[in-house]
Amino acid sequence: MSTRSKELIVLGAITLFALIFYLGKVWGRGTFEFPTWLSAVVIAFIGLSLLWVLILTLKGQLIERRVVFIYVAFAVALPLFMSFSQKITISPEVYQLHEALMELPAGSKVLISFDYDPPSAPELQPMAESIIRVCFENDLKIIVMGLWPQGPQQANLALEKVFEDSTIRAKNLQYGRDYVNLGFQTGNEFVIQRMGSSFESMFSSDYEGTPYKEIPLVRNVRNFSNVDFSVNLSAGFPGTVEWVQIAVDRYGLLMGAGNTAVQAPVMYAYLNAGQLEGLLGGMSGAAEFEAVAEYRAKGTKFMLSQSFAHVVVIAFIIIGNVAFFRSGRKSKLKGN
Amino acid sequence: MEHFALWLSAFLTLGILSFLYKDNPWYKLSEAIFVGISAGFWFVTLFWDNLVGKFWDGWQDEPMLFVGASLGFLMLLRLVPRIGWISRWPLAFIVGATSGLWLMNYLASNIMVQVRATILPLFSTSYASGYDAGWGAIISSLVIVVGTFTGLVYFFFSKEHKGAFGGAARVGIFFIMITFGASFGYTVMSRMSLLIGRMDFLLGDWLGMIG
């Protein structure tokens, strides 16, 4: 059988598999969840197979790179079916952000800037949902904005998710009075600069087109001095760096941040210098915030996949090094 | 429509992931659609938000916007080779203005404040208190001081890295490597998060296998 035929068979099998499960979903089939014993079997199987790969490597049989991809795919996908969650240890910077929000008196205004787009949603959306939830639970008012075009849409998705909870719905929160979405404004860091003197100059109307002066929540919000706290959810430029440099250091705004993991190491310098009032770094930051807020959601659920994937990556780093030393390439590199 | 959107999203996601097997037409199609839509999205966003939303709707209130618009127009003269040199003027303005603004921002936030945060009392929690720091705080402060000092020594090239100076530089490179390692670890976590997000979409939103 030719390679092309095999590829077409695999493609057909994937399509058939997808059709069966999709129709099952449409016809109301429930979700799948591994019982604990099956989860244990899966973990043991993956562990033993990794050991087998290590033994093969020691024998001099190297595996193909696609095998590594398959392992990572399984390590990420299978934990999503598992029923147990891992223990989350909460970092001081996550506590700090939670405490900063909890200490705000009821009715305080919190500015949340959504400076990210869908590609970063797996890390930042769980943070957004739990932060909004904590704000609403403590009767804080939320002003949402975005320096990225799709940020305000992400905010709306997060708000929708939070409002699915009956306890939040029972508070009868009203748009314009308890929360508002000012939308996206182009101009990057210059938007922050101008907001220092006038919010209205940058957001003449909200996301729905209501004029700024007609929105009860922000009618008296002139600039940063009328905001009690802010949270920046950032995936790059413009983001936390610009907010710290302009809003925090120049205008004295109190700010906590949630960042993608790529950015987080840079932000620790701002945290240690007292420029940030707490920091959530990547998916682990999201899971930790969910733990401290006692709200287990996707951040916590995804951490199991994250941990499995890390274990597999570490295993393959070891296997790769074994292959490297066994192949004698080290001595060749040294010129022996 | 919802079914179509889900299947299209899944088709494109699997198309991009198919590159892991090998380069193929499905991947190329998905990539081309992504690049095209991104370019189109940004063009439309910037047209309506910048040109229309800011300039066209706002020039009556802020005549200064004409200065910016004129500079923007001059930039386009690059497309006319005979008078393309004029585009250097707006470029010079952008470089000058941006440098000036960013210099101040970085000097204040990334240099002055960071230097202040590095000058630490080793055995106290603050300069106003006595010797009240615990062992954890003392070690943490020492790591910051030694890391900062040796890191700076590593980047000091006016003296040959030999003897005690060379030793300090070698310690500095260890700190730098640890920083790179932490940064790489976070990057791995971030990329895994993207994969987890896609898996959640494929197995959850699309196929309904997980909750």
XYZ file of C-alpha atoms in Angstrom:
547
model
C 0.000 0.000 0.000
C 1.396 3.415 -0.915
C 2.017 6.135 1.649
C -0.673 8.292 0.046
C -3.261 5.511 0.482
C -2.317 5.098 4.163
C -2.625 8.849 4.695
C -6.075 8.876 3.094
C -7.190 5.949 5.272
C -6.038 7.777 8.444
C -7.787 10.962 7.293
C -10.966 9.016 6.606
C -10.777 7.323 10.009
C -10.382 10.713 11.754
C -13.357 12.132 9.825
C -15.507 9.101 10.669
C -14.488 9.304 14.343
C -15.326 13.019 14.406
C -18.691 12.487 12.683
C -19.718 9.752 15.113
C -18.859 11.817 18.176
C -20.272 15.038 16.746
C -23.607 13.384 15.966
C -23.523 11.869 19.442
C -23.107 15.357 20.894
C -25.947 16.732 18.750
C -28.233 13.869 19.836
C -27.549 14.581 23.479
C -24.861 12.054 24.450
C -23.144 13.051 27.700
C -19.470 13.746 28.241
C -16.852 11.137 29.115
C -14.976 10.978 32.398
C -12.404 8.366 33.323
C -12.986 6.643 36.675
C -10.013 6.832 39.035
C -8.816 3.277 38.268
C -8.789 3.978 34.516
C -6.901 7.246 35.082
C -4.333 5.285 37.109
C -4.036 2.678 34.323
C -3.541 5.424 31.703
C -0.857 7.131 33.817
C 0.916 3.804 34.426
C 0.747 2.932 30.732
C 2.262 6.280 29.683
C 4.972 5.963 32.353
C 5.868 2.395 31.323
C 5.907 3.276 27.631
C 8.289 6.168 28.352
C 10.508 3.717 30.219
C 10.383 1.426 27.182
C 11.450 4.345 24.941
C 14.356 4.986 27.321
C 15.394 1.322 27.142
C 15.195 1.396 23.330
C 17.358 4.527 23.332
C 19.916 2.836 25.586
C 19.974 -0.037 23.093
C 20.719 2.453 20.345
C 17.289 2.472 18.661
C 16.214 6.098 18.252
C 12.542 6.984 17.952
C 11.079 9.255 15.302
C 10.241 12.873 16.210
C 6.545 12.250 15.473
C 6.445 9.794 18.367
C 7.348 12.696 20.673
C 4.446 14.719 19.227
C 2.049 11.827 19.834
C 3.208 11.543 23.454
C 2.697 15.277 24.030
C -0.753 15.101 22.392
C -1.783 12.211 24.674
C -0.262 13.925 27.717
C -2.352 17.004 27.015
C -5.587 15.311 25.899
C -6.020 12.375 28.288
C -5.952 14.389 31.567
C -8.921 16.380 30.242
C -10.965 13.171 30.721
C -9.658 12.476 34.226
C -11.852 13.062 37.225
C -9.237 14.122 39.763
C -7.430 17.441 40.043
C -3.959 18.145 41.327
C -3.070 20.042 44.467
C -2.550 23.726 43.740
C -0.016 25.605 45.894
C -0.802 29.306 46.015
C 2.058 31.766 45.436
C 2.395 34.963 47.526
C 1.887 37.179 44.449
C -1.460 35.484 43.733
C -2.551 35.943 47.360
C -1.487 39.567 47.103
C -3.770 40.254 44.129
C -6.681 38.457 45.743
C -6.169 40.348 49.008
C -5.934 43.664 47.156
C -9.351 43.002 45.589
C -10.897 41.715 48.817
C -9.777 44.769 50.785
C -11.568 47.189 48.474
C -14.765 48.557 50.018
C -18.061 47.692 48.320
C -18.831 50.016 45.435
C -15.155 50.592 44.546
C -14.413 50.966 40.863
C -12.046 48.434 39.294
C -10.661 49.067 35.827
C -9.892 45.851 33.914
C -7.983 46.186 30.675
C -8.273 43.194 28.343
C -5.093 43.428 26.313
C -5.170 40.068 24.596
C -6.901 38.159 21.835
C -8.227 34.585 21.366
C -4.815 32.863 20.921
C -3.940 33.763 24.528
C -7.384 32.936 25.878
C -6.473 29.504 27.339
C -4.210 31.257 29.841
C -5.921 34.602 30.339
C -9.632 33.825 30.002
C -9.766 31.712 33.210
C -8.037 34.591 35.019
C -10.542 37.085 33.600
C -13.511 34.964 34.652
C -12.317 34.434 38.212
C -11.265 38.076 38.686
C -14.642 39.349 37.445
C -16.340 36.830 39.683
C -14.394 37.967 42.764
C -15.245 41.586 41.935
C -18.966 40.882 41.615
C -19.038 38.741 44.759
C -17.562 41.674 46.686
C -19.911 44.243 45.135
C -17.157 46.005 43.211
C -17.977 47.951 40.055
C -16.146 46.934 36.904
C -15.003 49.154 34.053
C -13.788 47.055 31.137
C -11.672 48.293 28.232
C -9.144 46.946 25.747
C -6.001 48.107 24.002
C -6.240 45.079 21.712
C -9.111 45.011 19.183
C -10.517 41.684 20.372
C -10.024 42.408 24.079
C -13.534 43.771 24.725
C -15.033 40.707 22.999
C -13.029 38.474 25.321
C -14.400 40.567 28.188
C -17.971 39.971 27.020
C -17.309 36.219 26.839
C -15.927 36.284 30.389
C -18.928 38.288 31.637
C -21.341 35.844 29.959
C -19.571 32.940 31.650
C -19.692 34.606 35.068
C -23.389 35.396 34.663
C -24.116 31.685 34.106
C -23.707 31.347 37.877
C -27.009 31.707 39.699
C -25.439 33.420 42.746
C -24.044 36.169 40.525
C -27.334 36.466 38.608
C -29.173 36.797 41.901
C -27.331 40.049 42.543
C -29.306 41.579 39.677
C -26.284 43.431 38.335
C -27.068 45.969 35.650
C -25.001 47.031 32.696
C -24.014 50.690 32.945
C -24.592 50.806 36.687
C -22.530 47.868 38.009
C -20.301 47.132 35.038
C -19.540 48.647 31.686
C -17.531 47.722 28.614
C -15.891 50.812 27.126
C -14.598 48.843 24.146
C -11.351 49.027 22.207
C -9.345 52.134 21.566
C -6.498 52.291 19.097
C -3.290 54.130 20.026
C -1.462 51.652 22.278
C 0.371 53.335 25.176
C -0.850 56.783 24.120
C -4.360 55.715 25.114
C -3.114 55.136 28.676
C -1.342 58.474 28.562
C -4.516 60.305 27.528
C -6.641 58.419 30.060
C -4.416 59.977 32.713
C -6.093 63.278 31.997
C -9.443 62.200 30.560
C -11.114 58.824 30.072
C -13.792 60.448 27.956
C -11.269 61.759 25.425
C -10.386 58.157 24.598
C -13.775 56.514 25.078
C -16.445 58.919 23.910
C -18.929 56.025 23.972
C -19.038 52.485 25.287
C -18.926 49.175 23.374
C -22.629 49.492 22.549
C -22.393 53.123 21.427
C -23.878 54.780 24.529
C -22.254 58.210 25.069
C -19.786 58.283 27.977
C -21.693 60.948 29.920
C -24.889 58.888 29.807
C -23.336 55.868 31.544
C -24.048 56.161 35.294
C -21.001 54.107 36.359
C -18.428 56.295 34.611
C -20.226 59.628 34.522
C -18.029 60.892 37.352
C -14.903 59.020 36.373
C -12.624 61.679 34.922
C -9.225 59.975 35.057
C -7.201 57.383 36.986
C -7.702 59.265 40.255
C -11.371 58.194 40.183
C -10.509 54.500 39.859
C -9.767 52.517 43.033
C -7.871 49.595 41.555
C -7.016 48.142 38.191
C -6.138 44.779 36.715
C -4.334 44.345 33.450
C -4.669 41.086 31.533
C -1.923 41.149 28.984
C -0.456 38.988 26.240
C 2.160 41.401 24.902
C 2.385 44.931 23.553
C 0.617 47.080 24.573
C 0.170 45.544 27.970
C 1.400 45.430 31.531
C 4.769 47.081 30.818
C 3.080 50.162 29.348
C 0.443 50.276 32.091
C 3.160 50.150 34.762
C 5.303 52.781 33.077
C 2.494 55.264 32.526
C -0.551 54.580 34.708
C 1.266 53.205 37.790
C 4.525 55.141 37.897
C 3.249 58.428 36.518
C -0.349 58.584 37.743
C -0.141 56.409 40.852
C -2.767 53.855 39.814
C -2.842 50.682 41.932
C -2.574 47.725 39.602
C -2.421 43.949 39.616
C -1.643 41.949 36.512
C -2.377 38.663 34.816
C 0.066 37.699 32.112
C 0.795 34.919 29.693
C 3.592 32.706 30.986
C 5.980 34.015 28.311
C 5.738 37.504 29.795
C 5.603 36.578 33.472
C 9.372 36.427 34.229
C 9.745 40.044 33.069
C 6.887 41.160 35.303
C 8.436 39.776 38.486
C 10.862 42.713 38.442
C 7.899 45.101 38.626
C 6.308 42.981 41.341
C 9.441 42.951 43.515
C 9.835 46.701 43.084
C 6.286 47.261 44.374
C 4.981 48.539 41.047
C 2.456 45.703 40.843
C -0.047 44.704 43.534
C 0.026 41.009 42.690
C 0.702 38.921 39.622
C -0.851 35.888 37.945
C 1.620 34.176 35.636
C 0.256 31.889 32.945
C -2.069 28.963 33.452
C -0.612 28.137 36.856
C -1.388 31.701 37.973
C -4.971 31.263 36.770
C -5.315 27.966 38.650
C -3.839 29.465 41.816
C -6.247 32.405 41.670
C -9.142 29.997 41.233
C -7.919 28.089 44.282
C -7.618 31.179 46.469
C -11.017 32.415 45.274
C -12.482 28.944 45.902
C -13.800 28.773 42.370
C -12.581 25.682 40.519
C -12.874 26.189 36.774
C -10.856 25.740 33.599
C -7.580 27.017 35.034
C -7.577 24.210 37.600
C -8.805 21.639 35.081
C -6.138 22.569 32.533
C -3.308 22.389 35.075
C -3.482 18.601 35.099
C -2.805 18.541 31.348
C -0.091 21.140 31.858
C 1.640 19.012 34.499
C 1.372 15.814 32.420
C 2.818 17.610 29.415
C 5.693 18.942 31.516
C 6.482 15.450 32.814
C 6.558 14.125 29.244
C 8.799 17.018 28.130
C 11.179 16.354 31.039
C 11.182 12.629 30.208
C 12.102 13.349 26.599
C 14.828 15.792 27.681
C 16.349 12.900 29.667
C 15.858 10.458 26.781
C 17.328 12.985 24.332
C 20.402 13.448 26.519
C 20.821 9.691 26.858
C 20.697 9.418 23.057
C 23.204 12.278 22.762
C 25.778 10.788 25.135
C 25.267 7.274 23.814
C 25.796 8.329 20.222
C 29.286 9.615 21.046
C 28.499 13.000 19.565
C 29.833 14.681 22.696
C 33.330 13.313 22.100
C 33.042 14.254 18.402
C 32.098 17.806 19.404
C 35.216 17.908 21.586
C 37.230 16.855 18.573
C 38.283 13.416 19.881
C -24.488 28.133 11.051
C -23.154 27.124 14.459
C -22.392 23.613 13.137
C -20.601 25.038 10.102
C -18.516 27.417 12.255
C -17.486 24.576 14.576
C -16.488 22.269 11.723
C -14.623 25.058 9.940
C -12.710 25.905 13.155
C -11.887 22.240 13.679
C -10.861 21.823 10.025
C -8.451 24.759 10.275
C -7.086 23.694 13.688
C -6.377 20.169 12.443
C -4.921 21.655 9.266
C -2.374 23.650 11.258
C -1.584 20.654 13.500
C -1.090 18.457 10.420
C 2.248 20.231 9.884
C 3.608 18.082 12.705
C 3.259 15.116 10.367
C 4.769 16.928 7.384
C 4.283 19.973 5.214
C 1.107 19.436 3.179
C -1.575 21.312 1.168
C -4.069 21.216 4.079
C -1.561 23.034 6.286
C -0.710 25.510 3.537
C -4.400 26.291 2.987
C -5.016 26.821 6.733
C -1.932 28.988 7.050
C -2.889 31.097 4.017
C -6.421 31.610 5.378
C -4.996 32.635 8.766
C -2.503 35.104 7.280
C -5.075 36.568 4.899
C -7.756 36.984 7.551
C -5.257 38.527 9.995
C -4.078 41.057 7.415
C -7.647 41.879 6.423
C -8.785 42.178 10.022
C -5.987 44.599 10.902
C -6.540 46.644 7.761
C -10.256 47.053 8.457
C -9.680 47.709 12.182
C -7.066 50.376 11.587
C -9.055 51.960 8.758
C -12.249 52.343 10.797
C -10.613 53.097 14.150
C -7.740 55.305 13.051
C -8.607 56.952 9.758
C -12.360 57.198 10.233
C -12.811 57.026 14.011
C -9.963 59.304 14.988
C -9.116 61.538 12.021
C -12.279 61.854 9.935
C -14.647 62.125 12.902
C -12.321 64.228 15.030
C -10.527 66.779 12.863
C -13.183 69.470 13.451
C -12.496 69.362 17.203
C -8.753 68.814 16.940
C -7.221 70.547 13.899
C -3.789 69.269 15.047
C -4.827 65.883 13.679
C -4.045 67.319 10.235
C -0.366 67.467 11.228
C -0.364 63.752 11.968
C -2.386 62.970 8.831
C 0.033 65.045 6.714
C 3.017 63.195 8.155
C 1.250 59.910 7.427
C 0.653 61.021 3.853
C 4.309 62.045 3.464
C 5.311 58.545 4.588
C 3.410 57.115 1.596
C 5.637 59.114 -0.762
C 8.164 56.289 -0.422
C 6.085 54.675 -3.131
C 7.142 57.457 -5.580
C 10.876 56.931 -6.130
C 11.544 60.470 -7.455
C 10.333 62.181 -4.262
C 10.679 59.215 -1.898
C 13.260 61.095 0.181
C 10.450 63.209 1.677
C 9.298 60.149 3.635
C 12.398 60.550 5.818
C 10.842 63.581 7.507
C 7.896 61.785 9.119
C 10.239 58.901 9.893
C 12.603 61.294 11.685
C 9.643 62.704 13.637
C 8.485 59.213 14.668
C 11.974 58.112 15.725
C 12.585 61.315 17.676
C 9.204 61.473 19.401
C 9.133 57.765 20.241
C 12.712 57.788 21.563
C 11.989 60.791 23.763
C 8.808 59.297 25.189
C 10.194 55.815 25.726
C 13.445 57.127 27.186
C 11.515 58.838 29.949
C 9.257 55.840 30.573
C 12.105 53.350 30.740
C 14.412 55.638 32.703
C 11.776 56.146 35.386
C 10.188 52.668 35.578
C 12.851 50.248 34.428
C 16.007 51.946 35.683
C 15.359 54.253 38.640
C 12.687 52.148 40.359
C 14.544 48.894 39.678
C 17.821 50.293 41.025
C 15.993 51.446 44.139
C 14.460 47.974 44.530
C 17.924 46.407 44.291
C 19.530 48.565 46.977
C 18.341 46.457 49.890
C 19.087 46.331 53.602
C 20.520 42.820 53.962
C 19.475 42.098 57.546
C 16.323 44.198 57.891
C 12.914 44.159 56.265
C 13.166 47.934 55.765
C 15.639 50.748 56.401
C 13.493 52.063 59.242
C 13.450 48.787 61.229
C 16.184 47.017 63.180
C 17.778 43.660 62.381
C 14.409 41.971 61.956
C 14.819 39.982 58.720
C 14.392 36.192 58.800
C 16.847 33.771 57.162
C 14.653 33.484 54.053
C 14.611 37.258 53.545
C 18.380 37.528 54.143
C 19.159 34.797 51.607
C 16.722 36.325 49.118
C 18.353 39.765 49.474
C 21.828 38.243 49.130
C 20.804 36.436 45.936
C 19.485 39.714 44.485
C 22.646 41.638 45.446
C 25.106 38.969 44.258
C 23.080 38.283 41.083
C 22.861 41.965 40.173
C 26.543 42.646 40.906
C 27.964 39.609 39.105
C 25.539 40.040 36.197
C 26.805 43.602 35.720
C 30.403 42.390 35.980
C 29.753 39.889 33.170
C 28.650 42.727 30.883
C 31.661 44.916 31.760
C 34.029 44.424 28.845
C 36.592 47.177 29.523
C 38.614 44.815 31.725
C 39.680 41.296 30.818
C 37.656 38.587 32.575
C 40.544 37.083 34.576
C 41.260 36.428 38.239
C 38.666 37.546 40.803
C 36.975 39.688 38.158
C 36.689 36.680 35.848
C 35.345 34.574 38.721
C 32.637 37.132 39.409
C 31.773 37.181 35.692
C 31.478 33.375 35.735
C 29.092 33.572 38.691
C 27.189 36.231 36.729
C 26.756 33.938 33.752
C 25.281 31.275 36.059
C 22.643 33.786 37.183
C 21.970 34.751 33.581
C 21.611 31.089 32.571
C 19.193 30.447 35.444
C 17.175 33.448 34.263
C 17.117 32.094 30.705
C 16.112 28.686 32.042
C 13.208 30.147 34.030
C 12.166 32.140 30.999
C 12.326 29.046 28.782
C 10.321 27.038 31.314
C 7.605 29.692 31.334
C 7.646 29.730 27.522
C 7.114 25.956 27.427
C 4.200 26.395 29.833
C 2.737 29.099 27.615
C 2.994 27.031 24.435
C 1.504 24.001 26.179
C -1.367 26.231 27.277
C -2.099 27.065 23.650
C -2.160 23.359 22.801
C -4.402 22.647 25.795
C -6.754 25.385 24.594
C -6.991 23.794 21.148
C -7.452 20.310 22.622
C -10.214 21.670 24.823
C -11.856 23.096 21.720
C -11.510 19.899 19.676
C -12.593 17.474 22.410
C -15.048 19.796 24.165
C -16.659 22.433 21.966
C -16.412 20.398 18.760
C -16.913 16.746 19.694
C -18.568 17.232 23.087
C -16.479 14.505 24.708
C -15.418 16.566 27.746
C -17.346 18.975 29.914
